[in-house]
GROMACS .gro file of N, CA and C in nm:
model
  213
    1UNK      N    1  -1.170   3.084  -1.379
    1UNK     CA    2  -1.077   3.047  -1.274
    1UNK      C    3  -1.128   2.921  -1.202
    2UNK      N    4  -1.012   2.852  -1.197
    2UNK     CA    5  -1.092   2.680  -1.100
    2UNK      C    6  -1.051   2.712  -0.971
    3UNK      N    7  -1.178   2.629  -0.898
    3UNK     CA    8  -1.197   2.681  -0.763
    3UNK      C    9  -1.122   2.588  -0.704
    4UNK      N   10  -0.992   2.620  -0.610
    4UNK     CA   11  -0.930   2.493  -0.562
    4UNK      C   12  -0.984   2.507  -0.397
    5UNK      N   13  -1.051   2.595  -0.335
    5UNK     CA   14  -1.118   2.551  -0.205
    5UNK      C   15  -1.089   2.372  -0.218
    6UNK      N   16  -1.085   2.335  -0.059
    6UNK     CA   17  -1.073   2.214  -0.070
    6UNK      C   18  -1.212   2.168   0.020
    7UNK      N   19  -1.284   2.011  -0.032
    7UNK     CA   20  -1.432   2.005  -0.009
    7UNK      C   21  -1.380   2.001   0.112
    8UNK      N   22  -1.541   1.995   0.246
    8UNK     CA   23  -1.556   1.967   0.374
    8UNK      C   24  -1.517   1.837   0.461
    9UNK      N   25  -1.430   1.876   0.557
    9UNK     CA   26  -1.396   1.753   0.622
    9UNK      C   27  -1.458   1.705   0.696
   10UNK      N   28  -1.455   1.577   0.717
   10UNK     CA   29  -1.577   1.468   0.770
   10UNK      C   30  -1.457   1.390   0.901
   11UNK      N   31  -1.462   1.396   1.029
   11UNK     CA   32  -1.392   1.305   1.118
   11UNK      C   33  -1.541   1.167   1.110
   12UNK      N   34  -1.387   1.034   1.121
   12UNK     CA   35  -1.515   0.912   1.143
   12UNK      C   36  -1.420   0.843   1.239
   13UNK      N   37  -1.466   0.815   1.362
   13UNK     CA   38  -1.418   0.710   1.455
   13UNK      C   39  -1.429   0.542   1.406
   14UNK      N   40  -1.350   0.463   1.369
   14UNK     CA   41  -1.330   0.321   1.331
   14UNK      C   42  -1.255   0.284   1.453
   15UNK      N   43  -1.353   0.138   1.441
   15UNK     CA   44  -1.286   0.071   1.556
   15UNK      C   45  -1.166   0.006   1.486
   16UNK      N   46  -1.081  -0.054   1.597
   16UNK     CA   47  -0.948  -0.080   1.589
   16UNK      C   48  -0.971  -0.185   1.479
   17UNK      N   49  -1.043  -0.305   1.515
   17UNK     CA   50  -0.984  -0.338   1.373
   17UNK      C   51  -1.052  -0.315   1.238
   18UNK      N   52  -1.157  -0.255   1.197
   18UNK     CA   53  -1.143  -0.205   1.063
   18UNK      C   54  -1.060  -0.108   1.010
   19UNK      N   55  -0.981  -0.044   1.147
   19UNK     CA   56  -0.897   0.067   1.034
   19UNK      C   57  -0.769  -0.047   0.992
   20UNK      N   58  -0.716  -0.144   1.118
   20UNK     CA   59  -0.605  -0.234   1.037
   20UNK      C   60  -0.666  -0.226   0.913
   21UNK      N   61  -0.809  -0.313   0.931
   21UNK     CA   62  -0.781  -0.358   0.765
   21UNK      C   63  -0.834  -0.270   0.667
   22UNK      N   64  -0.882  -0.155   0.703
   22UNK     CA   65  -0.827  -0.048   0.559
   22UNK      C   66  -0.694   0.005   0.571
   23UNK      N   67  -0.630   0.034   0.682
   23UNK     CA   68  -0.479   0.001   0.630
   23UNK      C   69  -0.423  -0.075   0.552
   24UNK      N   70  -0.448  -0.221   0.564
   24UNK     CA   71  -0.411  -0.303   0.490
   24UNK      C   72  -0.417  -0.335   0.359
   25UNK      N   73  -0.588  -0.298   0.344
   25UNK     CA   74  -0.666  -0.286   0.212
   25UNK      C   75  -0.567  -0.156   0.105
   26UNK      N   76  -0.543  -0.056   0.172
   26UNK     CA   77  -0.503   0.108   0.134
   26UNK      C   78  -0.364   0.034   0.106
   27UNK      N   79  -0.251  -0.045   0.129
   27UNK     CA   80  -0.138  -0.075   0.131
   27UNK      C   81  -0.132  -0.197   0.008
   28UNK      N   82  -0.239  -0.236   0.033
   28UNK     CA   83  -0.265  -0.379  -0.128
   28UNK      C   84  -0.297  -0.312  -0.245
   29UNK      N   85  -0.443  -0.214  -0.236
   29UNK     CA   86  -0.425  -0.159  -0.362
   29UNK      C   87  -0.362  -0.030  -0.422
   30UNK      N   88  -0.283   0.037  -0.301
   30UNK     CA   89  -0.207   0.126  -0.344
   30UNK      C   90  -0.297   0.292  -0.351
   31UNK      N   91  -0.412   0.267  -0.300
   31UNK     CA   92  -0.494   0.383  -0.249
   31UNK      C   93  -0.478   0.454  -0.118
   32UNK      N   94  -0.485   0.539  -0.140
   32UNK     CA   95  -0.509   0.600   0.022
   32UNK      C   96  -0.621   0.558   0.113
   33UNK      N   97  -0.595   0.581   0.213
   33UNK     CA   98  -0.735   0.514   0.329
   33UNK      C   99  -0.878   0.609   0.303
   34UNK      N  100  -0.802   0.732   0.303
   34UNK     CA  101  -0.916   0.851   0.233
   34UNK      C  102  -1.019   0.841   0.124
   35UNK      N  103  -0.946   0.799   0.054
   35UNK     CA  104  -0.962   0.732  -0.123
   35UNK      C  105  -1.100   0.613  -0.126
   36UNK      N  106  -1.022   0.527  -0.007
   36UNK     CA  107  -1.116   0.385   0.010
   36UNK      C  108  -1.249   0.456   0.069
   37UNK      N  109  -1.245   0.517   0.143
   37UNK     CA  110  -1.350   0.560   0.270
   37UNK      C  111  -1.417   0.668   0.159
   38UNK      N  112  -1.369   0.732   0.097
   38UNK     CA  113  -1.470   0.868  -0.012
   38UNK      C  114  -1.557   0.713  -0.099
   39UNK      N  115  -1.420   0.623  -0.138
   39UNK     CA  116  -1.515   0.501  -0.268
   39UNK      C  117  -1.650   0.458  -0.218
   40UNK      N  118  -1.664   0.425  -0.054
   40UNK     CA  119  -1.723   0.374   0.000
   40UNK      C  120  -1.827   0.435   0.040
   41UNK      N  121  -1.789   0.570   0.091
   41UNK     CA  122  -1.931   0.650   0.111
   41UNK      C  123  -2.003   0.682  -0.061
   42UNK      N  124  -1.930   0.688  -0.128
   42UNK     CA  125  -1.984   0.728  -0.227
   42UNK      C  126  -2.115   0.611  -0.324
   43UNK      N  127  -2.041   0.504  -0.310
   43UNK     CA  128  -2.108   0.358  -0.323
   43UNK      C  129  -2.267   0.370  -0.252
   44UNK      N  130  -2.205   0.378  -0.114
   44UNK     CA  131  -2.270   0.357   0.007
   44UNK      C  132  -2.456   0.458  -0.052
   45UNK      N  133  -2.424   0.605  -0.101
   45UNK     CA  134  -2.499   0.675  -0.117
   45UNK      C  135  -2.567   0.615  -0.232
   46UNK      N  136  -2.476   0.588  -0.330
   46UNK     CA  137  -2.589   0.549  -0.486
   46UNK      C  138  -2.633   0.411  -0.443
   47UNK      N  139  -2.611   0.363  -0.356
   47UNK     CA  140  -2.674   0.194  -0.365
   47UNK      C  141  -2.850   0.303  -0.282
   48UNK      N  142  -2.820   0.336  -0.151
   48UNK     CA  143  -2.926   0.412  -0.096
   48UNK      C  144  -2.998   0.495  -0.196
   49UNK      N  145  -2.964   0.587  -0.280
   49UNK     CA  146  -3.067   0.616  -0.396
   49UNK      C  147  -3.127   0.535  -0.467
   50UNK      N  148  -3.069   0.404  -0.518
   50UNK     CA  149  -3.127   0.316  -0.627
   50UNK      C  150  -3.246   0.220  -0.562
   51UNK      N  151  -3.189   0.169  -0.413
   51UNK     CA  152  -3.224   0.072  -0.347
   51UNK      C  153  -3.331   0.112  -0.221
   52UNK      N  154  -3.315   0.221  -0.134
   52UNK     CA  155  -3.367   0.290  -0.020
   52UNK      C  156  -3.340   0.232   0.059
   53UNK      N  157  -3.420   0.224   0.167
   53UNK     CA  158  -3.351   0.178   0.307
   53UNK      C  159  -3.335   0.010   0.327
   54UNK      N  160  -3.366  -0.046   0.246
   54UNK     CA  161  -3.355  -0.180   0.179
   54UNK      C  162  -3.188  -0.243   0.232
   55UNK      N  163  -3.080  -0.128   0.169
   55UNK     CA  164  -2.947  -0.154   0.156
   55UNK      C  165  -2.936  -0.199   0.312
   56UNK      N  166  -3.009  -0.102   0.457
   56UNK     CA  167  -2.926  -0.165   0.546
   56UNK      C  168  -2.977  -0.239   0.651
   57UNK      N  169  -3.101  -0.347   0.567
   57UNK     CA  170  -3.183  -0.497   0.587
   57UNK      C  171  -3.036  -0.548   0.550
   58UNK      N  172  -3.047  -0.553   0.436
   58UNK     CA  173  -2.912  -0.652   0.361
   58UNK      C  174  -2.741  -0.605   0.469
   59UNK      N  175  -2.760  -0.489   0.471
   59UNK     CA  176  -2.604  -0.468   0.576
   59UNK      C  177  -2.629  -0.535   0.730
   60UNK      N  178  -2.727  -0.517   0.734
   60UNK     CA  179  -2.708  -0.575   0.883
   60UNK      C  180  -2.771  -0.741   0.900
   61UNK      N  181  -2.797  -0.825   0.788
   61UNK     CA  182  -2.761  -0.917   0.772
   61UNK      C  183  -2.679  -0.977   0.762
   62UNK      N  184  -2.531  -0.914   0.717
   62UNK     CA  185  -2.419  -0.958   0.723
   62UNK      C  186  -2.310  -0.938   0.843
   63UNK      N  187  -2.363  -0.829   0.926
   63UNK     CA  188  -2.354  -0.790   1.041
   63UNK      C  189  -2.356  -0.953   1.135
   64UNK      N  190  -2.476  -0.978   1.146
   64UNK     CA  191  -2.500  -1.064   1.210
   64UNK      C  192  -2.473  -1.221   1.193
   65UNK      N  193  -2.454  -1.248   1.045
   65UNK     CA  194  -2.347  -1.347   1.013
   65UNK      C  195  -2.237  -1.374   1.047
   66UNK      N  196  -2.125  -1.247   1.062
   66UNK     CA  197  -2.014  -1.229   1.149
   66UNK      C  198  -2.030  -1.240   1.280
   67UNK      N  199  -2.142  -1.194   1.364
   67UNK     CA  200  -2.178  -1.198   1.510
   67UNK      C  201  -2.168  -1.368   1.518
   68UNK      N  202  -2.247  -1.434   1.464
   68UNK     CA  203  -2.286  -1.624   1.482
   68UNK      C  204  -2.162  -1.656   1.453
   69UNK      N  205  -2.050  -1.639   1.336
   69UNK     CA  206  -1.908  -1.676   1.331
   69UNK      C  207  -1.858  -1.689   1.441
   70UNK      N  208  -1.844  -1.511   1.494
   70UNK     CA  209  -1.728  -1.511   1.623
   70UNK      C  210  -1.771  -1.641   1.768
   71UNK      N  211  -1.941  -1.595   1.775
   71UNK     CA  212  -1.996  -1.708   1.901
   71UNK      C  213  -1.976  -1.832   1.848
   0.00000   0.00000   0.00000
């Protein structure tokens, strides 16, 4: 018998504008916002297994690229 339990739900607060633009993103490629956000955590985890805490030197480098843009 397949188990259709459905997995555990996760609430995530996004600020206003990244959810526009996974709205937007979810509306271009025809995915759900859910869909994008599972792709992403899921990414998010195997880059952190392959890479370790390495991945968020490199994330918050780009963080701060956007910070010097906006100033």
């Amino acid at each position: 018998m397949i188990n259709k339990e459905k997995p555990p739900r996760l609430t995530v607060y996004l600020p206003d504008p990244a959810k526009s633009e996974l709205e937007k993103m979810a509306n271009q490629t025809g995915l759900s916002q859910s869909q994008l956000v599972v792709m992403a955590t899921l990414g998010l985890l195997a880059n952190y297994k392959a890479k370790g805490n390495g991945i968020f030197t490199e994330l918050l480098k780009i963080d701060s690229k956007k910070d010097e843009e906006i100033l």
